[in-house]
Amino acid sequence: MAATVVATMAMATGPVEAKQGSSEVLLALADDFLKGADPLANLRDRKAAIDDTFAKSGNYAFRIADLADRGSSVAVATDAASVSPDTLTLVPAAGVWLKLDAVAARFGEAKPSPSLPNAARRYRIAIAEDRSIIVEISGEPGRTGTRVTKLIAVRER
Amino acid sequence: MLPSDISTATPRLYLKPEGLAPVRTADGGGGIDIGGISGIFDAAKAIVATAGRDGSHIPSTRATVRDETSLSGLAEQYGTTVQQLILLNKNNPGIFDLRKGDTIRVPLNRQVVEVQEGDTLRSLARTYGVSVDQIVKANGLLGGELPPPGSDIVLVPPTAYGLGTKASAKAFIADIKTLEHQWNALEPSERLQALEDAINERLATRGVPPVDLVIDGLDGNGVYDFTTHTIKVDSALLSKDGVKSEDLLDLADTVYHEGRHAEQWFDMARIHLAEGRPASELDMPRGVIRAAREAGAIDLDTDRGRFANAMYRSVYGSGSDRRNDVLTALNDGTTVTPEEYADYRRLPEEADAWRVGGMITNLWYG
């Protein structure tokens, strides 16, 4: 397994610098969600295009121009018996160079988590017993060009 | 689950080998159609190897031959090998002369795994938590010898359980066929809910907490995420009216495959917790951990325990580095090679999920 990523501030250079504001916005969205904020209200504030086709089941796909691409979604339980946590999934838009280090700096130590068939490099940040962040990255952590491809904020009820 | 965009089919040749009865091809032309030269050798070896054996110990079901009449094509269609098809149909004199409308026995499970360099019967038995004898019997292996690397073999678990039982798969299919009939009268959310109810009713019989089915705005295949205990499904299909039966079959197979992963991970949690290891190492939601604690330990000295433990070792134990390497190669952004795909399919938890999910395909038209 890859080494544990210790929280350190990322150096902002090149494209990171250009889109650093976007990265901060994504991290703020995740942070607000973990703190119990209404994710849909937050997304509307960010002028997100929200698809409510599956609203009755608590699923909302969304996009935010230049910030969050297709694959981004909110899932909230509609059944009290559900043990699946509420989640906010953020897929950084192309050009948003969010780094694992930056996520770790914001939320805490990121530890490798078992891979999924469609996501080999996954990390989990345990924030509290009922709050965590899952991060998927595009390549080896710390390597130039490696970026966050998905960030899932997990809020258990 | 991954898109099956890698063809596992070998080009078929239509030859007439010595010593075998000629077989009609699907288009009515003459010639043998069992899958080319390798298929002929497979069939010839199978005839010898299966002498004195029968396939009564292999869970199977009846199927009607439709467009595909070659043994190799049928083996691929039903996720098995030519050898096992012959073994299952030893009492069917027409097995080498199949025509549309014929009835044959096919395995309930789709279970093909590719033999690789260095494999032995013992190593495979250990990796998959089954016995050497089971592998020999299920494949009709002559002299108990493993076929050469590149060959397909089938792996039958010792005992069917949970989603792996025929009753569970058939009940799930019945629910999905009901959904098919109601499809246009339902909203997308209601279709998603019906799918969720169908898989959760089966999982509940094993004490697995209900999974949530979620969409993420991406088309494509499903995935079970153990960190959230959710199954991601294709929103595009659920959103449109007028679903085709084959599309719904694909979705049902996917949800069942991913549901099997949920069952596997629940068992992994039980094994992990029984060993006294910290729950935090599992990266699973508290509700699943709670239910796993309540369900208690799995006896690892039983057939089922060994089978479940093989998957636990693959994900959280000695096989985890290897597993991560396999999945990293699969997701490195380059074209997936047949070798990489075969490695993925050989992972114990994937071999099991493909086998169990494939039951839906093998039973759908029954």
PDB file of N, CA and C in Angstrom, chain B residues 24-85:
ATOM      1  N   ARG B  24     -24.104 -29.370 -37.292  1.00  0.00           N
ATOM      2  CA  ARG B  24     -24.601 -28.276 -38.124  1.00  0.00           C
ATOM      3  C   ARG B  24     -24.217 -26.941 -37.523  1.00  0.00           C
ATOM      4  N   THR B  25     -23.874 -26.001 -38.364  1.00  0.00           N
ATOM      5  CA  THR B  25     -23.652 -24.652 -37.860  1.00  0.00           C
ATOM      6  C   THR B  25     -24.983 -23.940 -37.795  1.00  0.00           C
ATOM      7  N   ALA B  26     -24.968 -22.792 -37.150  1.00  0.00           N
ATOM      8  CA  ALA B  26     -26.225 -22.075 -36.941  1.00  0.00           C
ATOM      9  C   ALA B  26     -26.908 -21.726 -38.255  1.00  0.00           C
ATOM     10  N   ASP B  27     -26.113 -21.491 -39.302  1.00  0.00           N
ATOM     11  CA  ASP B  27     -26.724 -21.086 -40.570  1.00  0.00           C
ATOM     12  C   ASP B  27     -27.104 -22.293 -41.435  1.00  0.00           C
ATOM     13  N   GLY B  28     -27.012 -23.448 -40.853  1.00  0.00           N
ATOM     14  CA  GLY B  28     -27.446 -24.628 -41.577  1.00  0.00           C
ATOM     15  C   GLY B  28     -26.362 -25.245 -42.426  1.00  0.00           C
ATOM     16  N   GLY B  29     -25.208 -24.639 -42.506  1.00  0.00           N
ATOM     17  CA  GLY B  29     -24.121 -25.205 -43.290  1.00  0.00           C
ATOM     18  C   GLY B  29     -23.515 -26.383 -42.566  1.00  0.00           C
ATOM     19  N   GLY B  30     -22.741 -27.180 -43.270  1.00  0.00           N
ATOM     20  CA  GLY B  30     -22.155 -28.354 -42.633  1.00  0.00           C
ATOM     21  C   GLY B  30     -20.932 -27.975 -41.825  1.00  0.00           C
ATOM     22  N   GLY B  31     -20.456 -28.890 -41.029  1.00  0.00           N
ATOM     23  CA  GLY B  31     -19.211 -28.663 -40.307  1.00  0.00           C
ATOM     24  C   GLY B  31     -19.393 -28.627 -38.815  1.00  0.00           C
ATOM     25  N   ILE B  32     -18.286 -28.858 -38.145  1.00  0.00           N
ATOM     26  CA  ILE B  32     -18.302 -28.860 -36.694  1.00  0.00           C
ATOM     27  C   ILE B  32     -18.270 -27.432 -36.176  1.00  0.00           C
ATOM     28  N   ASP B  33     -18.984 -27.174 -35.126  1.00  0.00           N
ATOM     29  CA  ASP B  33     -19.029 -25.831 -34.562  1.00  0.00           C
ATOM     30  C   ASP B  33     -18.884 -25.907 -33.051  1.00  0.00           C
ATOM     31  N   ILE B  34     -17.705 -26.282 -32.626  1.00  0.00           N
ATOM     32  CA  ILE B  34     -17.495 -26.345 -31.175  1.00  0.00           C
ATOM     33  C   ILE B  34     -16.426 -25.383 -30.727  1.00  0.00           C
ATOM     34  N   GLY B  35     -16.006 -24.503 -31.645  1.00  0.00           N
ATOM     35  CA  GLY B  35     -15.101 -23.462 -31.187  1.00  0.00           C
ATOM     36  C   GLY B  35     -13.706 -23.584 -31.747  1.00  0.00           C
ATOM     37  N   GLY B  36     -13.574 -24.012 -32.952  1.00  0.00           N
ATOM     38  CA  GLY B  36     -12.254 -24.034 -33.582  1.00  0.00           C
ATOM     39  C   GLY B  36     -11.408 -25.182 -33.079  1.00  0.00           C
ATOM     40  N   ILE B  37     -10.114 -25.129 -33.454  1.00  0.00           N
ATOM     41  CA  ILE B  37      -9.219 -26.244 -33.139  1.00  0.00           C
ATOM     42  C   ILE B  37      -9.118 -26.449 -31.632  1.00  0.00           C
ATOM     43  N   SER B  38      -8.951 -25.344 -30.901  1.00  0.00           N
ATOM     44  CA  SER B  38      -8.837 -25.515 -29.451  1.00  0.00           C
ATOM     45  C   SER B  38     -10.121 -26.080 -28.873  1.00  0.00           C
ATOM     46  N   GLY B  39     -11.251 -25.662 -29.443  1.00  0.00           N
ATOM     47  CA  GLY B  39     -12.524 -26.188 -28.978  1.00  0.00           C
ATOM     48  C   GLY B  39     -12.643 -27.672 -29.247  1.00  0.00           C
ATOM     49  N   ILE B  40     -12.132 -28.093 -30.396  1.00  0.00           N
ATOM     50  CA  ILE B  40     -12.177 -29.516 -30.745  1.00  0.00           C
ATOM     51  C   ILE B  40     -11.349 -30.321 -29.762  1.00  0.00           C
ATOM     52  N   PHE B  41     -10.153 -29.811 -29.479  1.00  0.00           N
ATOM     53  CA  PHE B  41      -9.305 -30.522 -28.516  1.00  0.00           C
ATOM     54  C   PHE B  41      -9.960 -30.528 -27.138  1.00  0.00           C
ATOM     55  N   ASP B  42     -10.563 -29.393 -26.777  1.00  0.00           N
ATOM     56  CA  ASP B  42     -11.248 -29.320 -25.485  1.00  0.00           C
ATOM     57  C   ASP B  42     -12.339 -30.380 -25.421  1.00  0.00           C
ATOM     58  N   ALA B  43     -13.117 -30.440 -26.502  1.00  0.00           N
ATOM     59  CA  ALA B  43     -14.228 -31.378 -26.514  1.00  0.00           C
ATOM     60  C   ALA B  43     -13.720 -32.817 -26.461  1.00  0.00           C
ATOM     61  N   ALA B  44     -12.690 -33.101 -27.277  1.00  0.00           N
ATOM     62  CA  ALA B  44     -12.147 -34.459 -27.297  1.00  0.00           C
ATOM     63  C   ALA B  44     -11.608 -34.829 -25.917  1.00  0.00           C
ATOM     64  N   LYS B  45     -10.899 -33.875 -25.302  1.00  0.00           N
ATOM     65  CA  LYS B  45     -10.350 -34.148 -23.966  1.00  0.00           C
ATOM     66  C   LYS B  45     -11.483 -34.329 -22.963  1.00  0.00           C
ATOM     67  N   ALA B  46     -12.514 -33.533 -23.155  1.00  0.00           N
ATOM     68  CA  ALA B  46     -13.631 -33.603 -22.212  1.00  0.00           C
ATOM     69  C   ALA B  46     -14.324 -34.946 -22.285  1.00  0.00           C
ATOM     70  N   ILE B  47     -14.432 -35.460 -23.513  1.00  0.00           N
ATOM     71  CA  ILE B  47     -15.105 -36.753 -23.664  1.00  0.00           C
ATOM     72  C   ILE B  47     -14.331 -37.818 -22.898  1.00  0.00           C
ATOM     73  N   VAL B  48     -13.006 -37.774 -23.026  1.00  0.00           N
ATOM     74  CA  VAL B  48     -12.167 -38.740 -22.327  1.00  0.00           C
ATOM     75  C   VAL B  48     -12.218 -38.468 -20.826  1.00  0.00           C
ATOM     76  N   ALA B  49     -12.017 -37.204 -20.488  1.00  0.00           N
ATOM     77  CA  ALA B  49     -11.886 -36.863 -19.067  1.00  0.00           C
ATOM     78  C   ALA B  49     -13.160 -37.104 -18.280  1.00  0.00           C
ATOM     79  N   THR B  50     -14.280 -36.971 -18.950  1.00  0.00           N
ATOM     80  CA  THR B  50     -15.536 -37.084 -18.215  1.00  0.00           C
ATOM     81  C   THR B  50     -16.077 -38.510 -18.219  1.00  0.00           C
ATOM     82  N   ALA B  51     -15.336 -39.419 -18.857  1.00  0.00           N
ATOM     83  CA  ALA B  51     -15.780 -40.811 -18.856  1.00  0.00           C
ATOM     84  C   ALA B  51     -15.940 -41.288 -17.414  1.00  0.00           C
ATOM     85  N   GLY B  52     -17.088 -41.846 -17.141  1.00  0.00           N
ATOM     86  CA  GLY B  52     -17.316 -42.363 -15.792  1.00  0.00           C
ATOM     87  C   GLY B  52     -17.709 -41.297 -14.794  1.00  0.00           C
ATOM     88  N   ARG B  53     -17.736 -40.049 -15.212  1.00  0.00           N
ATOM     89  CA  ARG B  53     -18.142 -38.973 -14.295  1.00  0.00           C
ATOM     90  C   ARG B  53     -19.503 -38.454 -14.731  1.00  0.00           C
ATOM     91  N   ASP B  54     -20.180 -37.796 -13.824  1.00  0.00           N
ATOM     92  CA  ASP B  54     -21.371 -37.063 -14.241  1.00  0.00           C
ATOM     93  C   ASP B  54     -21.353 -35.713 -13.546  1.00  0.00           C
ATOM     94  N   GLY B  55     -22.230 -34.851 -14.024  1.00  0.00           N
ATOM     95  CA  GLY B  55     -22.219 -33.486 -13.497  1.00  0.00           C
ATOM     96  C   GLY B  55     -23.315 -33.246 -12.493  1.00  0.00           C
ATOM     97  N   SER B  56     -23.805 -34.321 -11.876  1.00  0.00           N
ATOM     98  CA  SER B  56     -24.966 -34.160 -10.991  1.00  0.00           C
ATOM     99  C   SER B  56     -24.656 -33.310  -9.768  1.00  0.00           C
ATOM    100  N   HIS B  57     -23.356 -33.190  -9.432  1.00  0.00           N
ATOM    101  CA  HIS B  57     -22.995 -32.407  -8.240  1.00  0.00           C
ATOM    102  C   HIS B  57     -22.880 -30.920  -8.565  1.00  0.00           C
ATOM    103  N   ILE B  58     -22.987 -30.586  -9.857  1.00  0.00           N
ATOM    104  CA  ILE B  58     -22.826 -29.178 -10.258  1.00  0.00           C
ATOM    105  C   ILE B  58     -24.203 -28.518 -10.314  1.00  0.00           C
ATOM    106  N   PRO B  59     -24.410 -27.435  -9.577  1.00  0.00           N
ATOM    107  CA  PRO B  59     -25.713 -26.757  -9.642  1.00  0.00           C
ATOM    108  C   PRO B  59     -25.994 -26.326 -11.083  1.00  0.00           C
ATOM    109  N   SER B  60     -27.126 -26.735 -11.615  1.00  0.00           N
ATOM    110  CA  SER B  60     -27.393 -26.434 -13.026  1.00  0.00           C
ATOM    111  C   SER B  60     -28.859 -26.129 -13.236  1.00  0.00           C
ATOM    112  N   THR B  61     -29.158 -25.688 -14.432  1.00  0.00           N
ATOM    113  CA  THR B  61     -30.531 -25.389 -14.803  1.00  0.00           C
ATOM    114  C   THR B  61     -30.687 -25.717 -16.283  1.00  0.00           C
ATOM    115  N   ARG B  62     -31.912 -25.787 -16.748  1.00  0.00           N
ATOM    116  CA  ARG B  62     -32.145 -26.095 -18.158  1.00  0.00           C
ATOM    117  C   ARG B  62     -32.171 -24.790 -18.947  1.00  0.00           C
ATOM    118  N   ALA B  63     -31.714 -24.876 -20.181  1.00  0.00           N
ATOM    119  CA  ALA B  63     -31.726 -23.688 -21.039  1.00  0.00           C
ATOM    120  C   ALA B  63     -32.066 -24.123 -22.461  1.00  0.00           C
ATOM    121  N   THR B  64     -32.714 -23.228 -23.171  1.00  0.00           N
ATOM    122  CA  THR B  64     -33.062 -23.498 -24.563  1.00  0.00           C
ATOM    123  C   THR B  64     -32.010 -22.889 -25.474  1.00  0.00           C
ATOM    124  N   VAL B  65     -31.526 -23.677 -26.418  1.00  0.00           N
ATOM    125  CA  VAL B  65     -30.543 -23.180 -27.380  1.00  0.00           C
ATOM    126  C   VAL B  65     -31.255 -22.203 -28.315  1.00  0.00           C
ATOM    127  N   ARG B  66     -30.663 -21.020 -28.427  1.00  0.00           N
ATOM    128  CA  ARG B  66     -31.299 -20.015 -29.299  1.00  0.00           C
ATOM    129  C   ARG B  66     -30.408 -19.763 -30.504  1.00  0.00           C
ATOM    130  N   ASP B  67     -29.895 -18.569 -30.665  1.00  0.00           N
ATOM    131  CA  ASP B  67     -29.100 -18.282 -31.864  1.00  0.00           C
ATOM    132  C   ASP B  67     -27.757 -18.989 -31.837  1.00  0.00           C
ATOM    133  N   GLU B  68     -27.182 -19.107 -30.668  1.00  0.00           N
ATOM    134  CA  GLU B  68     -25.854 -19.706 -30.549  1.00  0.00           C
ATOM    135  C   GLU B  68     -25.987 -21.218 -30.407  1.00  0.00           C
ATOM    136  N   THR B  69     -25.347 -21.964 -31.326  1.00  0.00           N
ATOM    137  CA  THR B  69     -25.451 -23.425 -31.262  1.00  0.00           C
ATOM    138  C   THR B  69     -24.099 -24.100 -31.062  1.00  0.00           C
ATOM    139  N   SER B  70     -23.008 -23.344 -31.149  1.00  0.00           N
ATOM    140  CA  SER B  70     -21.693 -23.970 -30.953  1.00  0.00           C
ATOM    141  C   SER B  70     -21.442 -24.181 -29.460  1.00  0.00           C
ATOM    142  N   LEU B  71     -20.719 -25.217 -29.151  1.00  0.00           N
ATOM    143  CA  LEU B  71     -20.425 -25.488 -27.740  1.00  0.00           C
ATOM    144  C   LEU B  71     -19.566 -24.389 -27.130  1.00  0.00           C
ATOM    145  N   SER B  72     -18.594 -23.902 -27.910  1.00  0.00           N
ATOM    146  CA  SER B  72     -17.740 -22.841 -27.346  1.00  0.00           C
ATOM    147  C   SER B  72     -18.543 -21.560 -27.142  1.00  0.00           C
ATOM    148  N   GLY B  73     -19.428 -21.275 -28.100  1.00  0.00           N
ATOM    149  CA  GLY B  73     -20.257 -20.079 -27.962  1.00  0.00           C
ATOM    150  C   GLY B  73     -21.207 -20.200 -26.781  1.00  0.00           C
ATOM    151  N   LEU B  74     -21.770 -21.392 -26.626  1.00  0.00           N
ATOM    152  CA  LEU B  74     -22.677 -21.600 -25.493  1.00  0.00           C
ATOM    153  C   LEU B  74     -21.916 -21.548 -24.177  1.00  0.00           C
ATOM    154  N   ALA B  75     -20.691 -22.079 -24.189  1.00  0.00           N
ATOM    155  CA  ALA B  75     -19.876 -22.021 -22.975  1.00  0.00           C
ATOM    156  C   ALA B  75     -19.635 -20.567 -22.586  1.00  0.00           C
ATOM    157  N   GLU B  76     -19.329 -19.747 -23.579  1.00  0.00           N
ATOM    158  CA  GLU B  76     -19.102 -18.329 -23.289  1.00  0.00           C
ATOM    159  C   GLU B  76     -20.403 -17.673 -22.820  1.00  0.00           C
ATOM    160  N   GLN B  77     -21.485 -17.999 -23.505  1.00  0.00           N
ATOM    161  CA  GLN B  77     -22.779 -17.395 -23.173  1.00  0.00           C
ATOM    162  C   GLN B  77     -23.197 -17.701 -21.737  1.00  0.00           C
ATOM    163  N   TYR B  78     -22.913 -18.896 -21.284  1.00  0.00           N
ATOM    164  CA  TYR B  78     -23.342 -19.287 -19.947  1.00  0.00           C
ATOM    165  C   TYR B  78     -22.207 -19.247 -18.922  1.00  0.00           C
ATOM    166  N   GLY B  79     -21.092 -18.636 -19.297  1.00  0.00           N
ATOM    167  CA  GLY B  79     -20.016 -18.440 -18.338  1.00  0.00           C
ATOM    168  C   GLY B  79     -19.417 -19.738 -17.841  1.00  0.00           C
ATOM    169  N   THR B  80     -19.161 -20.660 -18.763  1.00  0.00           N
ATOM    170  CA  THR B  80     -18.588 -21.931 -18.354  1.00  0.00           C
ATOM    171  C   THR B  80     -17.569 -22.391 -19.394  1.00  0.00           C
ATOM    172  N   THR B  81     -17.198 -23.658 -19.344  1.00  0.00           N
ATOM    173  CA  THR B  81     -16.249 -24.203 -20.310  1.00  0.00           C
ATOM    174  C   THR B  81     -16.935 -25.289 -21.133  1.00  0.00           C
ATOM    175  N   VAL B  82     -16.347 -25.582 -22.297  1.00  0.00           N
ATOM    176  CA  VAL B  82     -16.873 -26.659 -23.132  1.00  0.00           C
ATOM    177  C   VAL B  82     -16.888 -27.955 -22.330  1.00  0.00           C
ATOM    178  N   GLN B  83     -15.800 -28.154 -21.585  1.00  0.00           N
ATOM    179  CA  GLN B  83     -15.655 -29.379 -20.796  1.00  0.00           C
ATOM    180  C   GLN B  83     -16.821 -29.537 -19.809  1.00  0.00           C
ATOM    181  N   GLN B  84     -17.148 -28.451 -19.102  1.00  0.00           N
ATOM    182  CA  GLN B  84     -18.221 -28.578 -18.119  1.00  0.00           C
ATOM    183  C   GLN B  84     -19.577 -28.745 -18.794  1.00  0.00           C
ATOM    184  N   LEU B  85     -19.768 -28.097 -19.947  1.00  0.00           N
ATOM    185  CA  LEU B  85     -21.035 -28.272 -20.672  1.00  0.00           C
ATOM    186  C   LEU B  85     -21.235 -29.734 -21.053  1.00  0.00           C
TER     187      LEU B  85
END
